[in-house]
JSON list of C-alpha atoms in Angstrom, two decimals:
[
{"chain": "O", "resi": 1, "resn": "MET", "atom": "CA", "xyz": [3.33, -21.53, -49.77]},
{"chain": "O", "resi": 2, "resn": "ILE", "atom": "CA", "xyz": [-0.30, -21.78, -49.06]},
{"chain": "O", "resi": 3, "resn": "GLU", "atom": "CA", "xyz": [-1.43, -22.71, -45.49]},
{"chain": "O", "resi": 4, "resn": "ILE", "atom": "CA", "xyz": [-4.55, -24.03, -44.77]},
{"chain": "O", "resi": 5, "resn": "SER", "atom": "CA", "xyz": [-5.80, -21.54, -42.90]},
{"chain": "O", "resi": 6, "resn": "GLN", "atom": "CA", "xyz": [-5.87, -19.83, -46.61]},
{"chain": "O", "resi": 7, "resn": "LEU", "atom": "CA", "xyz": [-7.63, -22.28, -48.15]},
{"chain": "O", "resi": 8, "resn": "LYS", "atom": "CA", "xyz": [-12.14, -21.78, -48.24]},
{"chain": "O", "resi": 9, "resn": "PHE", "atom": "CA", "xyz": [-13.40, -23.87, -47.03]},
{"chain": "O", "resi": 10, "resn": "ASP", "atom": "CA", "xyz": [-17.93, -24.93, -47.33]},
{"chain": "O", "resi": 11, "resn": "GLY", "atom": "CA", "xyz": [-20.40, -24.11, -44.91]},
{"chain": "O", "resi": 12, "resn": "ASP", "atom": "CA", "xyz": [-20.02, -27.99, -43.38]},
{"chain": "O", "resi": 13, "resn": "GLY", "atom": "CA", "xyz": [-15.89, -26.71, -42.88]},
{"chain": "O", "resi": 14, "resn": "LEU", "atom": "CA", "xyz": [-14.90, -28.81, -46.01]},
{"chain": "O", "resi": 15, "resn": "ILE", "atom": "CA", "xyz": [-12.82, -28.70, -49.10]},
{"chain": "O", "resi": 16, "resn": "PRO", "atom": "CA", "xyz": [-13.14, -31.28, -52.46]},
{"chain": "O", "resi": 17, "resn": "ALA", "atom": "CA", "xyz": [-10.11, -32.97, -53.15]},
{"chain": "O", "resi": 18, "resn": "VAL", "atom": "CA", "xyz": [-9.67, -34.49, -56.26]},
{"chain": "O", "resi": 19, "resn": "VAL", "atom": "CA", "xyz": [-6.80, -37.61, -56.29]},
{"chain": "O", "resi": 20, "resn": "THR", "atom": "CA", "xyz": [-4.20, -38.58, -58.76]},
{"chain": "O", "resi": 21, "resn": "ASP", "atom": "CA", "xyz": [-1.79, -40.31, -59.81]},
{"chain": "O", "resi": 22, "resn": "PHE", "atom": "CA", "xyz": [1.75, -39.11, -59.74]},
{"chain": "O", "resi": 23, "resn": "TYR", "atom": "CA", "xyz": [3.01, -41.69, -62.52]},
{"chain": "O", "resi": 24, "resn": "THR", "atom": "CA", "xyz": [-0.14, -41.87, -64.72]},
{"chain": "O", "resi": 25, "resn": "LYS", "atom": "CA", "xyz": [-1.82, -38.94, -63.70]},
{"chain": "O", "resi": 26, "resn": "GLU", "atom": "CA", "xyz": [-4.69, -40.66, -63.90]},
{"chain": "O", "resi": 27, "resn": "VAL", "atom": "CA", "xyz": [-8.02, -39.36, -61.59]},
{"chain": "O", "resi": 28, "resn": "LEU", "atom": "CA", "xyz": [-8.50, -42.22, -59.49]},
{"chain": "O", "resi": 29, "resn": "THR", "atom": "CA", "xyz": [-11.27, -40.47, -56.85]},
{"chain": "O", "resi": 30, "resn": "VAL", "atom": "CA", "xyz": [-12.72, -37.56, -55.78]},
{"chain": "O", "resi": 31, "resn": "ALA", "atom": "CA", "xyz": [-13.35, -37.34, -51.61]},
{"chain": "O", "resi": 32, "resn": "TYR", "atom": "CA", "xyz": [-13.01, -34.03, -48.45]},
{"chain": "O", "resi": 33, "resn": "MET", "atom": "CA", "xyz": [-11.41, -32.97, -46.80]},
{"chain": "O", "resi": 34, "resn": "ASN", "atom": "CA", "xyz": [-12.06, -31.10, -43.55]},
{"chain": "O", "resi": 35, "resn": "ALA", "atom": "CA", "xyz": [-8.61, -28.77, -41.38]},
{"chain": "O", "resi": 36, "resn": "GLN", "atom": "CA", "xyz": [-8.56, -31.70, -38.72]},
{"chain": "O", "resi": 37, "resn": "SER", "atom": "CA", "xyz": [-7.98, -34.44, -42.07]},
{"chain": "O", "resi": 38, "resn": "LEU", "atom": "CA", "xyz": [-5.80, -32.05, -44.04]},
{"chain": "O", "resi": 39, "resn": "LYS", "atom": "CA", "xyz": [-3.88, -31.52, -41.54]},
{"chain": "O", "resi": 40, "resn": "ILE", "atom": "CA", "xyz": [-3.15, -35.20, -40.68]},
{"chain": "O", "resi": 41, "resn": "THR", "atom": "CA", "xyz": [-2.75, -35.37, -43.89]},
{"chain": "O", "resi": 42, "resn": "LEU", "atom": "CA", "xyz": [0.40, -33.65, -44.74]},
{"chain": "O", "resi": 43, "resn": "GLU", "atom": "CA", "xyz": [2.09, -34.18, -41.10]},
{"chain": "O", "resi": 44, "resn": "GLU", "atom": "CA", "xyz": [1.34, -38.55, -41.65]},
{"chain": "O", "resi": 45, "resn": "GLY", "atom": "CA", "xyz": [2.05, -37.80, -45.92]},
{"chain": "O", "resi": 46, "resn": "LYS", "atom": "CA", "xyz": [-1.12, -40.11, -46.64]},
{"chain": "O", "resi": 47, "resn": "THR", "atom": "CA", "xyz": [-3.80, -39.51, -47.30]},
{"chain": "O", "resi": 48, "resn": "CYS", "atom": "CA", "xyz": [-7.01, -38.94, -44.88]},
{"chain": "O", "resi": 49, "resn": "PHE", "atom": "CA", "xyz": [-10.27, -37.50, -45.81]},
{"chain": "O", "resi": 50, "resn": "TYR", "atom": "CA", "xyz": [-13.45, -36.66, -44.05]},
{"chain": "O", "resi": 51, "resn": "SER", "atom": "CA", "xyz": [-16.73, -39.13, -44.48]},
{"chain": "O", "resi": 52, "resn": "ARG", "atom": "CA", "xyz": [-19.50, -37.04, -45.05]},
{"chain": "O", "resi": 53, "resn": "SER", "atom": "CA", "xyz": [-21.80, -40.03, -44.73]},
{"chain": "O", "resi": 54, "resn": "ARG", "atom": "CA", "xyz": [-19.97, -41.49, -41.13]},
{"chain": "O", "resi": 55, "resn": "LYS", "atom": "CA", "xyz": [-19.66, -37.95, -39.85]},
{"chain": "O", "resi": 56, "resn": "LYS", "atom": "CA", "xyz": [-15.68, -39.04, -39.21]},
{"chain": "O", "resi": 57, "resn": "LEU", "atom": "CA", "xyz": [-12.10, -38.94, -40.73]},
{"chain": "O", "resi": 58, "resn": "TRP", "atom": "CA", "xyz": [-10.67, -41.97, -42.43]},
{"chain": "O", "resi": 59, "resn": "ARG", "atom": "CA", "xyz": [-7.06, -42.63, -43.75]},
{"chain": "O", "resi": 60, "resn": "LYS", "atom": "CA", "xyz": [-7.33, -44.22, -47.30]},
{"chain": "O", "resi": 61, "resn": "GLY", "atom": "CA", "xyz": [-5.99, -47.81, -46.36]},
{"chain": "O", "resi": 62, "resn": "GLU", "atom": "CA", "xyz": [-6.36, -48.46, -43.21]},
{"chain": "O", "resi": 63, "resn": "THR", "atom": "CA", "xyz": [-8.43, -51.39, -43.67]},
{"chain": "O", "resi": 64, "resn": "SER", "atom": "CA", "xyz": [-8.14, -52.30, -46.95]},
{"chain": "O", "resi": 65, "resn": "GLY", "atom": "CA", "xyz": [-3.87, -51.16, -47.10]},
{"chain": "O", "resi": 66, "resn": "ASN", "atom": "CA", "xyz": [-4.28, -49.42, -50.02]},
{"chain": "O", "resi": 67, "resn": "PHE", "atom": "CA", "xyz": [-2.67, -46.40, -48.38]},
{"chain": "O", "resi": 68, "resn": "GLN", "atom": "CA", "xyz": [-2.08, -43.26, -50.76]},
{"chain": "O", "resi": 69, "resn": "HIS", "atom": "CA", "xyz": [1.29, -42.06, -49.55]},
{"chain": "O", "resi": 70, "resn": "VAL", "atom": "CA", "xyz": [1.37, -37.75, -51.01]},
{"chain": "O", "resi": 71, "resn": "VAL", "atom": "CA", "xyz": [3.72, -36.32, -53.28]},
{"chain": "O", "resi": 72, "resn": "SER", "atom": "CA", "xyz": [2.42, -32.46, -53.32]},
{"chain": "O", "resi": 73, "resn": "VAL", "atom": "CA", "xyz": [-0.93, -31.71, -52.64]},
{"chain": "O", "resi": 74, "resn": "LYS", "atom": "CA", "xyz": [-1.89, -28.03, -55.23]},
{"chain": "O", "resi": 75, "resn": "THR", "atom": "CA", "xyz": [-4.87, -25.48, -54.30]},
{"chain": "O", "resi": 76, "resn": "ASP", "atom": "CA", "xyz": [-6.86, -23.81, -57.24]},
{"chain": "O", "resi": 77, "resn": "CYS", "atom": "CA", "xyz": [-7.17, -19.60, -58.37]},
{"chain": "O", "resi": 78, "resn": "ASP", "atom": "CA", "xyz": [-10.08, -20.20, -55.27]},
{"chain": "O", "resi": 79, "resn": "ARG", "atom": "CA", "xyz": [-8.58, -21.91, -53.63]},
{"chain": "O", "resi": 80, "resn": "ASP", "atom": "CA", "xyz": [-11.53, -23.49, -52.56]},
{"chain": "O", "resi": 81, "resn": "ALA", "atom": "CA", "xyz": [-10.08, -26.92, -53.76]},
{"chain": "O", "resi": 82, "resn": "LEU", "atom": "CA", "xyz": [-7.78, -29.44, -54.39]},
{"chain": "O", "resi": 83, "resn": "THR", "atom": "CA", "xyz": [-5.33, -31.25, -55.52]},
{"chain": "O", "resi": 84, "resn": "VAL", "atom": "CA", "xyz": [-3.89, -33.78, -54.22]},
{"chain": "O", "resi": 85, "resn": "GLU", "atom": "CA", "xyz": [-1.09, -36.45, -56.07]},
{"chain": "O", "resi": 86, "resn": "VAL", "atom": "CA", "xyz": [0.43, -39.48, -54.71]},
{"chain": "O", "resi": 87, "resn": "ILE", "atom": "CA", "xyz": [1.90, -42.66, -54.75]},
{"chain": "O", "resi": 88, "resn": "LYS", "atom": "CA", "xyz": [-0.53, -45.81, -53.89]},
{"chain": "O", "resi": 89, "resn": "ASP", "atom": "CA", "xyz": [0.15, -49.47, -52.57]},
{"chain": "O", "resi": 90, "resn": "GLY", "atom": "CA", "xyz": [-3.13, -51.25, -54.36]},
{"chain": "O", "resi": 91, "resn": "PRO", "atom": "CA", "xyz": [-6.45, -49.89, -56.11]},
{"chain": "O", "resi": 92, "resn": "ALA", "atom": "CA", "xyz": [-8.19, -46.86, -55.18]},
{"chain": "O", "resi": 93, "resn": "CYS", "atom": "CA", "xyz": [-11.56, -47.81, -54.92]},
{"chain": "O", "resi": 94, "resn": "HIS", "atom": "CA", "xyz": [-13.50, -50.08, -53.03]},
{"chain": "O", "resi": 95, "resn": "LEU", "atom": "CA", "xyz": [-14.28, -52.09, -55.87]},
{"chain": "O", "resi": 96, "resn": "GLY", "atom": "CA", "xyz": [-11.09, -53.01, -56.41]},
{"chain": "O", "resi": 97, "resn": "THR", "atom": "CA", "xyz": [-10.42, -51.18, -59.35]},
{"chain": "O", "resi": 98, "resn": "ASP", "atom": "CA", "xyz": [-7.15, -48.79, -59.90]},
{"chain": "O", "resi": 99, "resn": "SER", "atom": "CA", "xyz": [-9.46, -46.00, -60.22]},
{"chain": "O", "resi": 100, "resn": "CYS", "atom": "CA", "xyz": [-13.32, -45.32, -59.60]},
{"chain": "O", "resi": 101, "resn": "PHE", "atom": "CA", "xyz": [-14.23, -43.08, -62.46]},
{"chain": "O", "resi": 102, "resn": "ASN", "atom": "CA", "xyz": [-14.15, -46.03, -64.28]},
{"chain": "O", "resi": 103, "resn": "ASP", "atom": "CA", "xyz": [-17.17, -45.10, -66.84]},
{"chain": "O", "resi": 104, "resn": "TYR", "atom": "CA", "xyz": [-18.19, -42.98, -69.35]},
{"chain": "O", "resi": 105, "resn": "VAL", "atom": "CA", "xyz": [-21.30, -40.83, -69.18]},
{"chain": "O", "resi": 106, "resn": "PHE", "atom": "CA", "xyz": [-19.82, -39.84, -73.37]},
{"chain": "O", "resi": 107, "resn": "ARG", "atom": "CA", "xyz": [-17.09, -40.38, -75.12]},
{"chain": "O", "resi": 108, "resn": "THR", "atom": "CA", "xyz": [-15.67, -38.58, -78.48]},
{"chain": "O", "resi": 109, "resn": "ASP", "atom": "CA", "xyz": [-14.24, -41.27, -81.43]},
{"chain": "O", "resi": 110, "resn": "ALA", "atom": "CA", "xyz": [-13.26, -37.97, -82.81]},
{"chain": "O", "resi": 111, "resn": "VAL", "atom": "CA", "xyz": [-9.66, -38.24, -80.32]},
{"chain": "O", "resi": 112, "resn": "GLY", "atom": "CA", "xyz": [-8.36, -41.77, -80.70]},
{"chain": "O", "resi": 113, "resn": "GLY", "atom": "CA", "xyz": [-7.19, -42.54, -76.58]},
{"chain": "O", "resi": 114, "resn": "PHE", "atom": "CA", "xyz": [-4.83, -45.25, -77.40]},
{"chain": "O", "resi": 115, "resn": "SER", "atom": "CA", "xyz": [-2.12, -45.94, -73.93]},
{"chain": "O", "resi": 116, "resn": "LEU", "atom": "CA", "xyz": [-1.19, -48.38, -72.75]},
{"chain": "O", "resi": 117, "resn": "GLN", "atom": "CA", "xyz": [-2.60, -47.81, -69.87]},
{"chain": "O", "resi": 118, "resn": "THR", "atom": "CA", "xyz": [-5.87, -48.37, -71.81]},
{"chain": "O", "resi": 119, "resn": "LEU", "atom": "CA", "xyz": [-4.61, -51.48, -73.10]},
{"chain": "O", "resi": 120, "resn": "TYR", "atom": "CA", "xyz": [-3.62, -53.35, -69.94]},
{"chain": "O", "resi": 121, "resn": "LYS", "atom": "CA", "xyz": [-7.22, -52.14, -68.98]},
{"chain": "O", "resi": 122, "resn": "LEU", "atom": "CA", "xyz": [-9.18, -54.16, -72.39]},
{"chain": "O", "resi": 123, "resn": "ILE", "atom": "CA", "xyz": [-6.73, -57.16, -70.95]},
{"chain": "O", "resi": 124, "resn": "LYS", "atom": "CA", "xyz": [-7.77, -57.05, -67.67]},
{"chain": "O", "resi": 125, "resn": "ASN", "atom": "CA", "xyz": [-11.46, -57.21, -69.42]},
{"chain": "O", "resi": 126, "resn": "ARG", "atom": "CA", "xyz": [-11.12, -59.88, -71.49]},
{"chain": "O", "resi": 127, "resn": "LYS", "atom": "CA", "xyz": [-9.86, -61.95, -68.24]},
{"chain": "O", "resi": 128, "resn": "THR", "atom": "CA", "xyz": [-13.16, -61.15, -66.04]},
{"chain": "O", "resi": 129, "resn": "ALA", "atom": "CA", "xyz": [-15.41, -61.00, -69.03]},
{"chain": "O", "resi": 130, "resn": "PRO", "atom": "CA", "xyz": [-13.65, -63.36, -71.60]},
{"chain": "O", "resi": 131, "resn": "LYS", "atom": "CA", "xyz": [-15.02, -62.75, -75.34]},
{"chain": "O", "resi": 132, "resn": "GLN", "atom": "CA", "xyz": [-15.90, -65.91, -78.04]},
{"chain": "O", "resi": 133, "resn": "GLY", "atom": "CA", "xyz": [-13.22, -65.14, -81.30]},
{"chain": "O", "resi": 134, "resn": "SER", "atom": "CA", "xyz": [-11.23, -62.91, -78.88]},
{"chain": "O", "resi": 135, "resn": "TYR", "atom": "CA", "xyz": [-7.41, -64.02, -78.99]},
{"chain": "O", "resi": 136, "resn": "THR", "atom": "CA", "xyz": [-6.59, -62.32, -75.51]},
{"chain": "O", "resi": 137, "resn": "SER", "atom": "CA", "xyz": [-9.87, -64.18, -74.30]},
{"chain": "O", "resi": 138, "resn": "TYR", "atom": "CA", "xyz": [-7.89, -67.99, -75.63]},
{"chain": "O", "resi": 139, "resn": "LEU", "atom": "CA", "xyz": [-4.40, -66.86, -73.95]},
{"chain": "O", "resi": 140, "resn": "PHE", "atom": "CA", "xyz": [-6.45, -66.84, -70.61]},
{"chain": "O", "resi": 141, "resn": "GLU", "atom": "CA", "xyz": [-8.29, -69.82, -70.90]},
{"chain": "O", "resi": 142, "resn": "GLN", "atom": "CA", "xyz": [-4.89, -72.12, -72.40]},
{"chain": "O", "resi": 143, "resn": "GLY", "atom": "CA", "xyz": [-3.30, -70.96, -68.55]},
{"chain": "O", "resi": 144, "resn": "ILE", "atom": "CA", "xyz": [0.14, -69.55, -68.30]},
{"chain": "O", "resi": 145, "resn": "ASP", "atom": "CA", "xyz": [2.04, -72.20, -69.68]},
{"chain": "O", "resi": 146, "resn": "LYS", "atom": "CA", "xyz": [0.63, -70.81, -73.10]},
{"chain": "O", "resi": 147, "resn": "ILE", "atom": "CA", "xyz": [1.04, -67.37, -71.72]},
{"chain": "O", "resi": 148, "resn": "LEU", "atom": "CA", "xyz": [4.71, -68.05, -70.97]},
{"chain": "O", "resi": 149, "resn": "LYS", "atom": "CA", "xyz": [5.90, -70.23, -73.84]},
{"chain": "O", "resi": 150, "resn": "LYS", "atom": "CA", "xyz": [4.14, -66.87, -75.87]},
{"chain": "O", "resi": 151, "resn": "VAL", "atom": "CA", "xyz": [6.25, -64.64, -74.34]},
{"chain": "O", "resi": 152, "resn": "GLY", "atom": "CA", "xyz": [9.46, -66.38, -74.87]},
{"chain": "O", "resi": 153, "resn": "GLU", "atom": "CA", "xyz": [8.36, -67.49, -78.66]},
{"chain": "O", "resi": 154, "resn": "GLU", "atom": "CA", "xyz": [8.28, -62.92, -79.06]},
{"chain": "O", "resi": 155, "resn": "CYS", "atom": "CA", "xyz": [11.36, -62.41, -76.83]},
{"chain": "O", "resi": 156, "resn": "THR", "atom": "CA", "xyz": [13.71, -64.40, -79.39]},
{"chain": "O", "resi": 157, "resn": "GLU", "atom": "CA", "xyz": [11.90, -62.94, -82.28]},
{"chain": "O", "resi": 158, "resn": "VAL", "atom": "CA", "xyz": [12.41, -59.11, -80.80]},
{"chain": "O", "resi": 159, "resn": "VAL", "atom": "CA", "xyz": [16.19, -60.90, -80.99]},
{"chain": "O", "resi": 160, "resn": "ILE", "atom": "CA", "xyz": [15.99, -61.89, -84.45]},
{"chain": "O", "resi": 161, "resn": "ALA", "atom": "CA", "xyz": [14.77, -58.51, -85.42]},
{"chain": "O", "resi": 162, "resn": "GLY", "atom": "CA", "xyz": [17.71, -56.26, -83.79]},
{"chain": "O", "resi": 163, "resn": "LYS", "atom": "CA", "xyz": [20.10, -58.95, -85.40]},
{"chain": "O", "resi": 164, "resn": "GLY", "atom": "CA", "xyz": [18.45, -57.96, -88.38]},
{"chain": "O", "resi": 165, "resn": "GLY", "atom": "CA", "xyz": [18.90, -54.31, -88.04]},
{"chain": "O", "resi": 166, "resn": "ASP", "atom": "CA", "xyz": [15.00, -53.09, -89.76]},
{"chain": "O", "resi": 167, "resn": "LYS", "atom": "CA", "xyz": [13.67, -50.24, -88.15]},
{"chain": "O", "resi": 168, "resn": "LYS", "atom": "CA", "xyz": [9.95, -51.18, -88.52]},
{"chain": "O", "resi": 169, "resn": "GLU", "atom": "CA", "xyz": [10.61, -54.70, -88.37]},
{"chain": "O", "resi": 170, "resn": "ILE", "atom": "CA", "xyz": [11.80, -54.15, -84.93]},
{"chain": "O", "resi": 171, "resn": "ILE", "atom": "CA", "xyz": [9.24, -52.29, -83.77]},
{"chain": "O", "resi": 172, "resn": "PHE", "atom": "CA", "xyz": [6.46, -54.98, -85.03]},
{"chain": "O", "resi": 173, "resn": "GLU", "atom": "CA", "xyz": [8.11, -57.17, -82.26]},
{"chain": "O", "resi": 174, "resn": "ILE", "atom": "CA", "xyz": [8.39, -55.55, -79.88]},
{"chain": "O", "resi": 175, "resn": "SER", "atom": "CA", "xyz": [4.78, -54.85, -80.36]},
{"chain": "O", "resi": 176, "resn": "ASP", "atom": "CA", "xyz": [4.19, -57.96, -80.06]},
{"chain": "O", "resi": 177, "resn": "LEU", "atom": "CA", "xyz": [6.19, -59.02, -77.27]},
{"chain": "O", "resi": 178, "resn": "ALA", "atom": "CA", "xyz": [5.06, -56.35, -75.45]},
{"chain": "O", "resi": 179, "resn": "TYR", "atom": "CA", "xyz": [1.42, -57.34, -75.74]},
{"chain": "O", "resi": 180, "resn": "HIS", "atom": "CA", "xyz": [2.13, -60.55, -74.78]},
{"chain": "O", "resi": 181, "resn": "LEU", "atom": "CA", "xyz": [4.11, -58.76, -71.10]},
{"chain": "O", "resi": 182, "resn": "LEU", "atom": "CA", "xyz": [0.60, -57.40, -70.60]},
{"chain": "O", "resi": 183, "resn": "VAL", "atom": "CA", "xyz": [-1.02, -60.20, -70.76]},
{"chain": "O", "resi": 184, "resn": "LEU", "atom": "CA", "xyz": [1.37, -62.17, -68.12]},
{"chain": "O", "resi": 185, "resn": "MET", "atom": "CA", "xyz": [0.66, -59.05, -65.57]},
{"chain": "O", "resi": 186, "resn": "ALA", "atom": "CA", "xyz": [-2.60, -59.35, -66.24]},
{"chain": "O", "resi": 187, "resn": "GLU", "atom": "CA", "xyz": [-2.54, -62.89, -65.43]},
{"chain": "O", "resi": 188, "resn": "ALA", "atom": "CA", "xyz": [-0.62, -62.37, -62.12]},
{"chain": "O", "resi": 189, "resn": "GLY", "atom": "CA", "xyz": [-1.34, -59.73, -60.78]},
{"chain": "O", "resi": 190, "resn": "ILE", "atom": "CA", "xyz": [0.50, -57.53, -61.64]},
{"chain": "O", "resi": 191, "resn": "GLY", "atom": "CA", "xyz": [-0.84, -52.98, -62.54]},
{"chain": "O", "resi": 192, "resn": "THR", "atom": "CA", "xyz": [1.27, -50.78, -65.19]},
{"chain": "O", "resi": 193, "resn": "GLU", "atom": "CA", "xyz": [2.15, -48.75, -62.15]},
{"chain": "O", "resi": 194, "resn": "ASP", "atom": "CA", "xyz": [4.24, -51.61, -60.08]},
{"chain": "O", "resi": 195, "resn": "ILE", "atom": "CA", "xyz": [6.35, -51.49, -63.40]},
{"chain": "O", "resi": 196, "resn": "VAL", "atom": "CA", "xyz": [6.88, -47.35, -63.33]},
{"chain": "O", "resi": 197, "resn": "ASN", "atom": "CA", "xyz": [7.09, -48.05, -59.85]},
{"chain": "O", "resi": 198, "resn": "GLU", "atom": "CA", "xyz": [9.70, -50.48, -59.46]},
{"chain": "O", "resi": 199, "resn": "LEU", "atom": "CA", "xyz": [11.49, -48.46, -62.57]},
{"chain": "O", "resi": 200, "resn": "ALA", "atom": "CA", "xyz": [11.33, -45.23, -60.48]},
{"chain": "O", "resi": 201, "resn": "ASN", "atom": "CA", "xyz": [12.84, -46.99, -56.84]},
{"chain": "O", "resi": 202, "resn": "ARG", "atom": "CA", "xyz": [15.86, -48.26, -59.81]},
{"chain": "O", "resi": 203, "resn": "GLN", "atom": "CA", "xyz": [16.43, -44.50, -60.49]},
{"chain": "O", "resi": 204, "resn": "ILE", "atom": "CA", "xyz": [16.57, -42.91, -57.06]},
{"chain": "O", "resi": 205, "resn": "VAL", "atom": "CA", "xyz": [18.93, -46.21, -55.83]},
{"chain": "O", "resi": 206, "resn": "ASP", "atom": "CA", "xyz": [20.65, -45.33, -58.83]},
{"chain": "O", "resi": 207, "resn": "LYS", "atom": "CA", "xyz": [20.93, -41.58, -58.20]},
{"chain": "O", "resi": 208, "resn": "LYS", "atom": "CA", "xyz": [21.94, -41.97, -54.61]},
{"chain": "O", "resi": 209, "resn": "VAL", "atom": "CA", "xyz": [24.36, -44.06, -55.99]},
{"chain": "O", "resi": 210, "resn": "LYS", "atom": "CA", "xyz": [26.13, -41.51, -57.92]},
{"chain": "O", "resi": 211, "resn": "GLN", "atom": "CA", "xyz": [25.88, -39.55, -55.06]},
{"chain": "O", "resi": 212, "resn": "GLN", "atom": "CA", "xyz": [27.76, -41.93, -53.08]},
{"chain": "O", "resi": 213, "resn": "LYS", "atom": "CA", "xyz": [30.88, -41.76, -55.76]},
{"chain": "O", "resi": 214, "resn": "MET", "atom": "CA", "xyz": [30.85, -38.08, -55.69]},
{"chain": "O", "resi": 215, "resn": "GLN", "atom": "CA", "xyz": [31.50, -37.81, -52.33]}
]
């Protein structure tokens, strides 16, 4: 384990900290720490940074409630930068987005970048910035009853496909259901990380129950 005294802070006594989501591995923000804020971070288990503009310490979430619970802190080979893995209580960015990194400077089309997270972001964008002719925007315009109706219909289709036993058909219907569930999540203000956190908590509880049974 590396001690704080072994890290290389710059001339202003600061070290950059790249904060990432423990579950999605997405980069959330880049901030700075000094020895004191890093010490507080390690002691409290929540991120604490140093504001270069305000010249003072600040704890993420102290005003918004969007605390970042620290899972790990690592330094690079030169020991002059940090990565901080966190489980966040809410958006990392002051603009209300999950991450501070949302605007591309460059992106190649040579490599596919699909993920449930990118699909969810597209769905949320269709809610905040409706697009003419978009089925997703149409669902949001129709409201929660329409969305719930579609979720119910897709659930039935999954059951029928599962009973039929055709793998391709099951995949097709589950994909339809997954899409409509993401729409419901966006409508309800639920993020993908909320589902991941819930499943992770269930896993922890399950492990505790197993350990108790073994005792």
